[in-house]
Tab-separated table of C-alpha atoms and ligand atoms in Angstrom:
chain	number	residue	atom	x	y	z
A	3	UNK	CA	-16.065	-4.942	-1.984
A	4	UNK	CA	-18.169	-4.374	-5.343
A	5	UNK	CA	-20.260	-1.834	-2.912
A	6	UNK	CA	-18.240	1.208	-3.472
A	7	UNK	CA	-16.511	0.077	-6.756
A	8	UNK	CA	-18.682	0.659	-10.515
A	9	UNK	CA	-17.582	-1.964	-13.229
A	10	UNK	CA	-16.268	-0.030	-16.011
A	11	UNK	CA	-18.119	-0.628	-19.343
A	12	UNK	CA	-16.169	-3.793	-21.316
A	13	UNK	CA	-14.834	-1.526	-24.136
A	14	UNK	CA	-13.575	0.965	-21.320
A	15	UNK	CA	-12.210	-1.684	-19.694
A	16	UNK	CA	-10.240	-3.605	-22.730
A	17	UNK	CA	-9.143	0.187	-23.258
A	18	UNK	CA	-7.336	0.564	-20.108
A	19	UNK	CA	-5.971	-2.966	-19.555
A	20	UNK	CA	-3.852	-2.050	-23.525
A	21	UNK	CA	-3.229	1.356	-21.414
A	22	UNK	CA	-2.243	-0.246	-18.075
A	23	UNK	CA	-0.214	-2.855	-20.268
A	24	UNK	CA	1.955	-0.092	-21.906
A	25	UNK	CA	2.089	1.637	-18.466
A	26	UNK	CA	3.829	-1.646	-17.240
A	27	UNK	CA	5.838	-1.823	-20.049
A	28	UNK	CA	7.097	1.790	-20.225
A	29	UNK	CA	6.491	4.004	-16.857
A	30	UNK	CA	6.232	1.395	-14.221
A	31	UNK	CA	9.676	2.468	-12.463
A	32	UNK	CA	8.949	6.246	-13.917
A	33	UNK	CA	5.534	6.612	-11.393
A	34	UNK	CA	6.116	9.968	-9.126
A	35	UNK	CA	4.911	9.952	-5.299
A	36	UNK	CA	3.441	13.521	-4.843
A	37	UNK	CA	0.345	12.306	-2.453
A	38	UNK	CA	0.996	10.960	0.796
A	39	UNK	CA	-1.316	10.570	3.828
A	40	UNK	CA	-0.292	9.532	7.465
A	41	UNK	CA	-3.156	6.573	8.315
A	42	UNK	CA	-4.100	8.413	11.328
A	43	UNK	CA	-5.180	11.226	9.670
A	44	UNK	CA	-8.116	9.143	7.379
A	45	UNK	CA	-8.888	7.527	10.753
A	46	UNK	CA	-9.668	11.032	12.401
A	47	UNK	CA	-11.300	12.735	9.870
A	48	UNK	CA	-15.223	13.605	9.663
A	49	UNK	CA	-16.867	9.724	9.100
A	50	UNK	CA	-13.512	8.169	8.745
A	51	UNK	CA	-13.331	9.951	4.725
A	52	UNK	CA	-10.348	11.626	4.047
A	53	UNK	CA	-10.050	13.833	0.899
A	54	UNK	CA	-6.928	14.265	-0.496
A	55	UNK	CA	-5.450	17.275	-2.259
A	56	UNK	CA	-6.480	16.350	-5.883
A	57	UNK	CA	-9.705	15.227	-4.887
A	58	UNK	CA	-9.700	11.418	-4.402
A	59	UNK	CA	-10.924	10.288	-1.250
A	60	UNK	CA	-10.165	7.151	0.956
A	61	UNK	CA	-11.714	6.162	4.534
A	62	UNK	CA	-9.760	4.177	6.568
A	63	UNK	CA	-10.818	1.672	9.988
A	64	UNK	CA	-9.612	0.062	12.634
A	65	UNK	CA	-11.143	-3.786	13.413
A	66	UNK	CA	-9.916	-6.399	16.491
A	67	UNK	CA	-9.664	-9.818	14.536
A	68	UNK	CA	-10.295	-12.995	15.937
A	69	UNK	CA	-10.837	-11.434	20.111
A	70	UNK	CA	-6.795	-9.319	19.620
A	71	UNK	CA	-7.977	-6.083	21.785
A	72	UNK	CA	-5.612	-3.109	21.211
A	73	UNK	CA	-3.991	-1.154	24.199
A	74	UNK	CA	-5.889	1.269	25.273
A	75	UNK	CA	-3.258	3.861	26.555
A	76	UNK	CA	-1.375	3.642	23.202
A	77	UNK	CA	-4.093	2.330	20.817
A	78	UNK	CA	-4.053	1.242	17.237
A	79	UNK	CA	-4.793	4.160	14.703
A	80	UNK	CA	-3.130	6.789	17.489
A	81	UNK	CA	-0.749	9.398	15.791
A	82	UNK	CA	3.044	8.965	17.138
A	83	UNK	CA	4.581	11.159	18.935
A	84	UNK	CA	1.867	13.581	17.938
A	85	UNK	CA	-0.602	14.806	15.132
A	86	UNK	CA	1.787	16.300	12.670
A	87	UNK	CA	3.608	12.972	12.449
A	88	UNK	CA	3.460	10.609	9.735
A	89	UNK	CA	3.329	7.698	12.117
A	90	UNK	CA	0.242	5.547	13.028
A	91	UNK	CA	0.320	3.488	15.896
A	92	UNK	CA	-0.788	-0.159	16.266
A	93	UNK	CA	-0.727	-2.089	19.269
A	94	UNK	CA	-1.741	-5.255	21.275
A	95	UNK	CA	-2.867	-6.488	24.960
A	96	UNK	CA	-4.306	-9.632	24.894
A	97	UNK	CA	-3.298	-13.700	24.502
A	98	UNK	CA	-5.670	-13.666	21.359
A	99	UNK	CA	-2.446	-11.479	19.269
A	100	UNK	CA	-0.509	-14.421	19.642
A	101	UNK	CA	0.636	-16.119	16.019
A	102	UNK	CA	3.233	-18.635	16.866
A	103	UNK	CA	7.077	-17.809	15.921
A	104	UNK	CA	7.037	-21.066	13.469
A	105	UNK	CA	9.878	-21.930	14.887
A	106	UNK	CA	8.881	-25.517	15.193
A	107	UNK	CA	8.224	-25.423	11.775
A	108	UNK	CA	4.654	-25.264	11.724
A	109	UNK	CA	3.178	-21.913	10.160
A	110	UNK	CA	2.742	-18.946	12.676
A	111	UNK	CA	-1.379	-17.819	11.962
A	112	UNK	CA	-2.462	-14.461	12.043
A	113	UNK	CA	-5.911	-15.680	13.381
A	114	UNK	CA	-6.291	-13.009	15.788
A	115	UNK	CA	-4.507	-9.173	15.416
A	116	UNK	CA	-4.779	-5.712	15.120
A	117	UNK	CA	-5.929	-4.320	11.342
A	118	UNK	CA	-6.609	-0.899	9.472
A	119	UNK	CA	-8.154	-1.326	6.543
A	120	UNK	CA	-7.969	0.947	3.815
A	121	UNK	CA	-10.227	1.670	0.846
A	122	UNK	CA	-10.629	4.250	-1.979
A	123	UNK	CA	-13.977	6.043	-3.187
A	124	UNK	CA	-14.027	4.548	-6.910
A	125	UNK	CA	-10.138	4.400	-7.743
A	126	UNK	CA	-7.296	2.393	-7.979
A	127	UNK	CA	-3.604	3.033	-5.960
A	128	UNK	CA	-0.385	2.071	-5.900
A	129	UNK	CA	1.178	2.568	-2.577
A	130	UNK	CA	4.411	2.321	-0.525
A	131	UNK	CA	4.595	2.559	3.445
A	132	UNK	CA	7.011	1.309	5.665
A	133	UNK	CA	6.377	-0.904	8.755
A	134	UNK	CA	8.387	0.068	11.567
A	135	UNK	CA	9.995	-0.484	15.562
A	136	UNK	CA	9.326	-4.506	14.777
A	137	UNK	CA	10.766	-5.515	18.108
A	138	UNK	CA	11.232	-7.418	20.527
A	139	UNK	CA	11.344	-7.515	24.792
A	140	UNK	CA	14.750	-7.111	25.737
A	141	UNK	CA	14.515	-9.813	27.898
A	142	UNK	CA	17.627	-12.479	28.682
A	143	UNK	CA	15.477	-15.421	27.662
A	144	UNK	CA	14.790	-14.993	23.764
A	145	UNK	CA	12.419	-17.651	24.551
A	146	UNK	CA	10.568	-15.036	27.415
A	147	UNK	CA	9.517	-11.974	25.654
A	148	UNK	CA	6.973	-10.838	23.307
A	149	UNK	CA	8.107	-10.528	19.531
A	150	UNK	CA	6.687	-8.323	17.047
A	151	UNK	CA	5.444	-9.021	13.606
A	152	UNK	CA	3.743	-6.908	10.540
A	153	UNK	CA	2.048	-7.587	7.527
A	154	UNK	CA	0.251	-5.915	4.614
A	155	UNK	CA	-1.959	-7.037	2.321
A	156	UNK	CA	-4.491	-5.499	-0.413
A	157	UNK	CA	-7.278	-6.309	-2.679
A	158	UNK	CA	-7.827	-4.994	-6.552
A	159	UNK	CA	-11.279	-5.737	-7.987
A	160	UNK	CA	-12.410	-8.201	-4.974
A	161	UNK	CA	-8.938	-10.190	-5.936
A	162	UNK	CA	-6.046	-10.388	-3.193
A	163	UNK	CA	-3.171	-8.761	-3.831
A	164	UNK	CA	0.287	-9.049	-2.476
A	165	UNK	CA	3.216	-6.376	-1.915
A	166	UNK	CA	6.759	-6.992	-2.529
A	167	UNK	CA	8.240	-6.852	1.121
A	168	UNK	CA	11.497	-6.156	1.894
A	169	UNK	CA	13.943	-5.820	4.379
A	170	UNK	CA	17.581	-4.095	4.702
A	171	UNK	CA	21.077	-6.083	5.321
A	172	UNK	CA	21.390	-7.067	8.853
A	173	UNK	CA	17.991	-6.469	9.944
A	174	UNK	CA	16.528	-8.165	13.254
A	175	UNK	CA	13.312	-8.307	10.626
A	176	UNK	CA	12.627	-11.289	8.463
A	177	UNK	CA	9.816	-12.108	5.962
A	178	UNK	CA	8.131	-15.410	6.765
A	179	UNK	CA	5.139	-17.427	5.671
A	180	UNK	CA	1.821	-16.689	7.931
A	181	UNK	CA	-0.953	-18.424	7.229
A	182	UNK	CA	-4.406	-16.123	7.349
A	183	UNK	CA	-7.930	-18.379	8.102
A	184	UNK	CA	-10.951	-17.377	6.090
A	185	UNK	CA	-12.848	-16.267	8.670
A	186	UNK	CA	-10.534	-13.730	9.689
A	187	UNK	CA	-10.080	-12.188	6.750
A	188	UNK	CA	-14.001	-11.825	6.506
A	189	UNK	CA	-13.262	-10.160	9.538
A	190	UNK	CA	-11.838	-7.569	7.428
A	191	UNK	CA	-13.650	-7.974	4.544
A	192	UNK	CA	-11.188	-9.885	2.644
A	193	UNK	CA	-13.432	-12.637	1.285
A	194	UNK	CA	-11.931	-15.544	0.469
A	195	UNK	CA	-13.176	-19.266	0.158
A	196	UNK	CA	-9.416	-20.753	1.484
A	197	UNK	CA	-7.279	-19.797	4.192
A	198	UNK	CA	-4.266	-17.740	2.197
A	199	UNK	CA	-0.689	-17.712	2.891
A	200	UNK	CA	0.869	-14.702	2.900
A	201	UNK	CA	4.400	-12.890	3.750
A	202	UNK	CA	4.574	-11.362	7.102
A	203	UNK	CA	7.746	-9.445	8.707
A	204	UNK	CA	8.857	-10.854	12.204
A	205	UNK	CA	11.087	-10.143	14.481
A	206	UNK	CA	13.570	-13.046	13.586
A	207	UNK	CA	16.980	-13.448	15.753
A	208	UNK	CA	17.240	-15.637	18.615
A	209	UNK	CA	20.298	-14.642	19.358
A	210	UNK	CA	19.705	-10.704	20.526
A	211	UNK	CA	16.155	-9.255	21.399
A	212	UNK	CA	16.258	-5.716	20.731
A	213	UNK	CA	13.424	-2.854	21.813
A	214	UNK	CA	14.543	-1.207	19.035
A	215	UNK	CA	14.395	2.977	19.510
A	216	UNK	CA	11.557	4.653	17.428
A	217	UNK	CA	12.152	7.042	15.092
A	218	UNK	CA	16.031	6.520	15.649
A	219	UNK	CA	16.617	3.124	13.147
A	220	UNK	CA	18.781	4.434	10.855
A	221	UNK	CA	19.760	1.358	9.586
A	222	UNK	CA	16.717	-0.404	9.497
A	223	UNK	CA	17.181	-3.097	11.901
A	224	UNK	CA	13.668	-3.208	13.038
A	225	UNK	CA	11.659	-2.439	9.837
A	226	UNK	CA	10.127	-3.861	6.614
A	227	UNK	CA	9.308	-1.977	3.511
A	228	UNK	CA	5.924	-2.632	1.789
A	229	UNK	CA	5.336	-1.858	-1.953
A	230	UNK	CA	2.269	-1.910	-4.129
A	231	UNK	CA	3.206	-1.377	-7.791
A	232	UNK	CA	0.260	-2.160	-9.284
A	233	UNK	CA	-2.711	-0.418	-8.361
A	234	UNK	CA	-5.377	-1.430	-5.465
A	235	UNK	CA	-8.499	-0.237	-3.955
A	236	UNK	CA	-8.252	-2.119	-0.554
A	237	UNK	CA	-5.421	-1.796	1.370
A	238	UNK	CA	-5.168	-3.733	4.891
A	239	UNK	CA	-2.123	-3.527	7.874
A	240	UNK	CA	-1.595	-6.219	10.528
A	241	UNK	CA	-0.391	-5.889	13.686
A	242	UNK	CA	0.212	-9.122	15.795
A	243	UNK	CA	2.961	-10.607	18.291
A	244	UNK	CA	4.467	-14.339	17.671
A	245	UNK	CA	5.463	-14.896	21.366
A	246	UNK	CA	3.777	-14.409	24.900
A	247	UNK	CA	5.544	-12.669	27.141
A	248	UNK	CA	5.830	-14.060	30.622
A	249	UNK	CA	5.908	-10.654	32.386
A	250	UNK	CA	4.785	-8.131	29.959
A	251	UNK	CA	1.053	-8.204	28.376
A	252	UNK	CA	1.472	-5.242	25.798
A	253	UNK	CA	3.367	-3.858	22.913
A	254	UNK	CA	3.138	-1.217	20.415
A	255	UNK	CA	4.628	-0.884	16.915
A	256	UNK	CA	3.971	1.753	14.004
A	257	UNK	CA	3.845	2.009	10.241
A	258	UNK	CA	4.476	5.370	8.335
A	259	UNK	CA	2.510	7.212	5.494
A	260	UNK	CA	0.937	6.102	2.543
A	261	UNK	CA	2.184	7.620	-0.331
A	262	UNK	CA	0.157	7.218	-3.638
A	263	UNK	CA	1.533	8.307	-7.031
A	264	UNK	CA	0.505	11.817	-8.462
A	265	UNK	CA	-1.705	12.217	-11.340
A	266	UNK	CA	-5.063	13.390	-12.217
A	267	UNK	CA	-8.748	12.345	-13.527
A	268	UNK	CA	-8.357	12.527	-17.036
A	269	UNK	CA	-9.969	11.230	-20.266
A	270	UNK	CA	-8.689	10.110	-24.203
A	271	UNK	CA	-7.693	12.907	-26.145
A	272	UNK	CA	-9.856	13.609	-28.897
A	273	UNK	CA	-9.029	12.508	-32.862
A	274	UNK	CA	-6.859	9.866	-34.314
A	275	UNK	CA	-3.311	10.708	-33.248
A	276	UNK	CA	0.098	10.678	-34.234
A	277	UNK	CA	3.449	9.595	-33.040
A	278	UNK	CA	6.976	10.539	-34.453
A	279	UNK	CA	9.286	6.897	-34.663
A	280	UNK	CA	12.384	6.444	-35.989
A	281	UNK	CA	12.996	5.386	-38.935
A	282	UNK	CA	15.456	1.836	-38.975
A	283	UNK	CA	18.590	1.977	-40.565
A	284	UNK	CA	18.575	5.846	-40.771
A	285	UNK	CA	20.008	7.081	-37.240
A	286	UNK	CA	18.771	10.476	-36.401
A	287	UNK	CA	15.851	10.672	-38.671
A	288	UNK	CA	12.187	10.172	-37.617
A	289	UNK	CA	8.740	9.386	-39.556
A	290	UNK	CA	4.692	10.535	-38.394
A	291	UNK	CA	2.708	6.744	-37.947
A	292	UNK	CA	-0.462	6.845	-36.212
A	293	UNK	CA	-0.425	6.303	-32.868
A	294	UNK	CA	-1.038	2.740	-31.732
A	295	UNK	CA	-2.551	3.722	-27.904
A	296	UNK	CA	-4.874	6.013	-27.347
A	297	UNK	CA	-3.059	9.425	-25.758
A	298	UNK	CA	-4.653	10.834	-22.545
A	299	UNK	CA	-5.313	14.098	-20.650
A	300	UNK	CA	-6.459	15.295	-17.540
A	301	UNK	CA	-9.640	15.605	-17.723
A	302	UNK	CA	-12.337	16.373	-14.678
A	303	UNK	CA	-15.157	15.050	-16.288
A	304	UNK	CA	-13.011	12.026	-17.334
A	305	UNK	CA	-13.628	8.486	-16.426
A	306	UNK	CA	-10.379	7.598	-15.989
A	307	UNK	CA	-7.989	7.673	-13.260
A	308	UNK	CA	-4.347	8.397	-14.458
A	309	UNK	CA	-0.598	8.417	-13.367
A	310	UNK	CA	1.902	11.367	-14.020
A	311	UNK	CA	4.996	9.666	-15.934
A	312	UNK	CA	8.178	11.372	-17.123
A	313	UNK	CA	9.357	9.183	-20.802
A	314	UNK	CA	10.734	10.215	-23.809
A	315	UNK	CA	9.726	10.938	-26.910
A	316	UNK	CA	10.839	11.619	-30.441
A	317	UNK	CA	9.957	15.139	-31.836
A	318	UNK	CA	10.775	16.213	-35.507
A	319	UNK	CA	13.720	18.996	-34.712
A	320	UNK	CA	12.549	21.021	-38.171
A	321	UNK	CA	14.664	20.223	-40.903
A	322	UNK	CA	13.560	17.539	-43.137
A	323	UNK	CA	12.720	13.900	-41.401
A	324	UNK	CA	16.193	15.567	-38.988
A	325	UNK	CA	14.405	14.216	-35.113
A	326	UNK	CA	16.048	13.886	-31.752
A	327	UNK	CA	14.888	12.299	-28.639
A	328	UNK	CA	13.469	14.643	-25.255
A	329	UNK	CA	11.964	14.285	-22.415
A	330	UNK	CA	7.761	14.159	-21.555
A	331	UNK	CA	5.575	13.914	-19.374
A	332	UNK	CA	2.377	11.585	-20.006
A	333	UNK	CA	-0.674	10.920	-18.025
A	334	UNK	CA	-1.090	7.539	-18.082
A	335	UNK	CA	-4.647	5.895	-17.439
A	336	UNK	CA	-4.179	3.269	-14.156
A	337	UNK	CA	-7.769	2.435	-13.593
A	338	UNK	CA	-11.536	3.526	-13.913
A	339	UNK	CA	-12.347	6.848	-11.666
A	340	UNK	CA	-16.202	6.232	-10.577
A	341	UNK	CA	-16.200	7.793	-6.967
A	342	UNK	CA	-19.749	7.569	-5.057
A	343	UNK	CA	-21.341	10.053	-3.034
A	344	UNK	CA	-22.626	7.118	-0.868
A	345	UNK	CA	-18.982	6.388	0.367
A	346	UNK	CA	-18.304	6.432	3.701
A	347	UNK	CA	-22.281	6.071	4.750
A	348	UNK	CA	-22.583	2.652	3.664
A	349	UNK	CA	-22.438	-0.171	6.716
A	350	UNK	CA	-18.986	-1.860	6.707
A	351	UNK	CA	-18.890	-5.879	5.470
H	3	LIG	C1	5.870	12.905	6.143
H	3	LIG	O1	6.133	12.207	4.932
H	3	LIG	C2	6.291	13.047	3.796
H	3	LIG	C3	6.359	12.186	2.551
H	3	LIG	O2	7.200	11.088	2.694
H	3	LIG	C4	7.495	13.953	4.004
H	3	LIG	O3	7.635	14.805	2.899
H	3	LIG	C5	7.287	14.765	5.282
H	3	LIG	O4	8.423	15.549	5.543
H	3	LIG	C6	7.010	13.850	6.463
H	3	LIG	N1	6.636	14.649	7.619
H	3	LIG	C7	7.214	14.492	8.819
H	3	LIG	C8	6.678	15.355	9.914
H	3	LIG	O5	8.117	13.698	9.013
């Protein structure tokens, strides 16, 4: 993990936890996805290293956990239907995909399954995707027919970190507890010294088993939506089944882009600065303080990684302490930007 990832200094880094605190406080909901990049893309490019459009770079791979072998005439990091989609394909043909439904009431285990993990060259992300065609065999026999699940996870600083995951009102899709083992998440270079529990979505009704169409689920019956507010620099995808089925030894399912917020290397501005406040008890009227948090700017010699955010501001309107409130746009530090020009050549955990 700490291979392609430089500790920022202790005074940098006390700096942008007070900036990543006021980021949370202010412009968490504000963040703008202008970056997005279908998985299959990173997977296909020159050494697995993708560049994207402002300049960050992120390699993606594909690994078969725990003996789960992918199938080979659809397999797992394929584009679906074709290159210019946004969909990445991940699949399963073998016994060792297999997690238990938990329908007993023990806890299904993602011991064996399909992965692509992500990472970034030196940065932090936050990132939304959306797992999708979570089906199952239409088969009479609920009890007969393989069942789909997906899962995310991600890792900031060598620490796990887990999405919000959601699905829509009368989805065949519920989140459920899966337990991970250790060794299967050093499989993916997850280290860990327990097993972890984590949220996985699964195809959940017994009461319909639906191969539900791709690309045409309006609704959302078949998918779960995966969000990662706060930033990461390993991302991972699962791909598993909970149920055997008795006639059919393969399945395939797909999750969509990665979008990452926009923004821009950037560094402190220069100087003590000020901010305009109000002043209490005297609507409409404003006074100069200095500025509590440092102010940033894009920057390409900067150390810093930061988020575009639209806020507001005050700004004196001319006459006397007379101020009024408008809208801004802020670059917002959201971690340390120390790319390496070893990444991508260095052997995988
Ligand atoms: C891929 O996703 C992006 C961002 O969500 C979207 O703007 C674009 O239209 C999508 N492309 C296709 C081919 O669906």
């Amino acid at each position: 993990m700490a291979k392609t990832q430089t500790k920022a200094g202790g005074a940098a880094k006390a700096l942008l936890a007070t900036a990543v605190a006021l980021l949370a406080a202010t412009a968490a909901d504000a963040r703008s996805a202008c970056e997005y990049v279908p998985i299959h893309r990173i997977l296909a490019s020159a050494g697995g290293v993708y560049n994207l459009a402002d300049g960050r770079q992120l390699k993606a791979r594909k690994v078969s956990v725990g003996g789960c072998s992918t199938m080979p005439a659809l397999p797992t990091g394929l584009a679906y239907p074709d290159t210019n989609s946004n969909y990445t394909v991940m699949s399963h043909e073998s016994d060792a995909c297999i997690t238990g439904t938990g329908r007993d009431g023990s806890t299904p285990t993602y011991a064996g399954f399909q992965a692509i993990v992500i990472e970034s060259n030196g940065f932090k992300f936050s990132a939304d995707l959306v797992l999708e065609d979570i089906d199952a065999q239409p088969v009479d026999d609920p009890t007969q027919g393989w069942r789909e699940t997906m899962s995310s996870l991600a890792m900031a600083d060598g620490a796990v970190v887990r999405p919000t995951m959601t699905t829509k009102p009368g989805s065949l899709v519920a989140v459920q507890p899966f337990r991970v083992p250790r060794a299967s998440l050093q499989e993916v270079g997850f280290p860990s010294s327990d097993d972890l529990l984590i949220s996985g979505a699964a195809y959940s009704s017994w009461t319909e088993t639906k191969n539900c169409p791709f690309m045409n689920d309006p609704t959302g019956q078949c998918k779960a939506f995966v969000s990662y507010p706060d930033p990461v620099d390993r991302l991972l995808i699962i791909y598993a089944i909970t149920q055997k089925s008795a006639n059919d030894p393969n399945a395939a399912a797909f999750f969509s882009e990665v979008t990452l917020a926009c923004g821009c290397q950037c560094a402190e501005k220069p100087g003590a600065s000020q901010m305009t406040v109000p002043v209490e008890g005297s609507a409409g009227t404003c006074k100069k303080v200095p500025s509590k948090s440092p102010a940033y700017n894009c920057d390409f010699m900067g150390k810093f990684w930061c988020e575009t955010a639209e806020t507001t501001r005050w700004e004196m309107t001319g006459s006397r302490s007379a101020c009024a409130s408008v809208p801004s746009t802020i670059q917002v530090p959201v971690s340390s930007y120390t790319p390496t020009s070893q990444f991508g050549k260095l052997p995988e955990p």
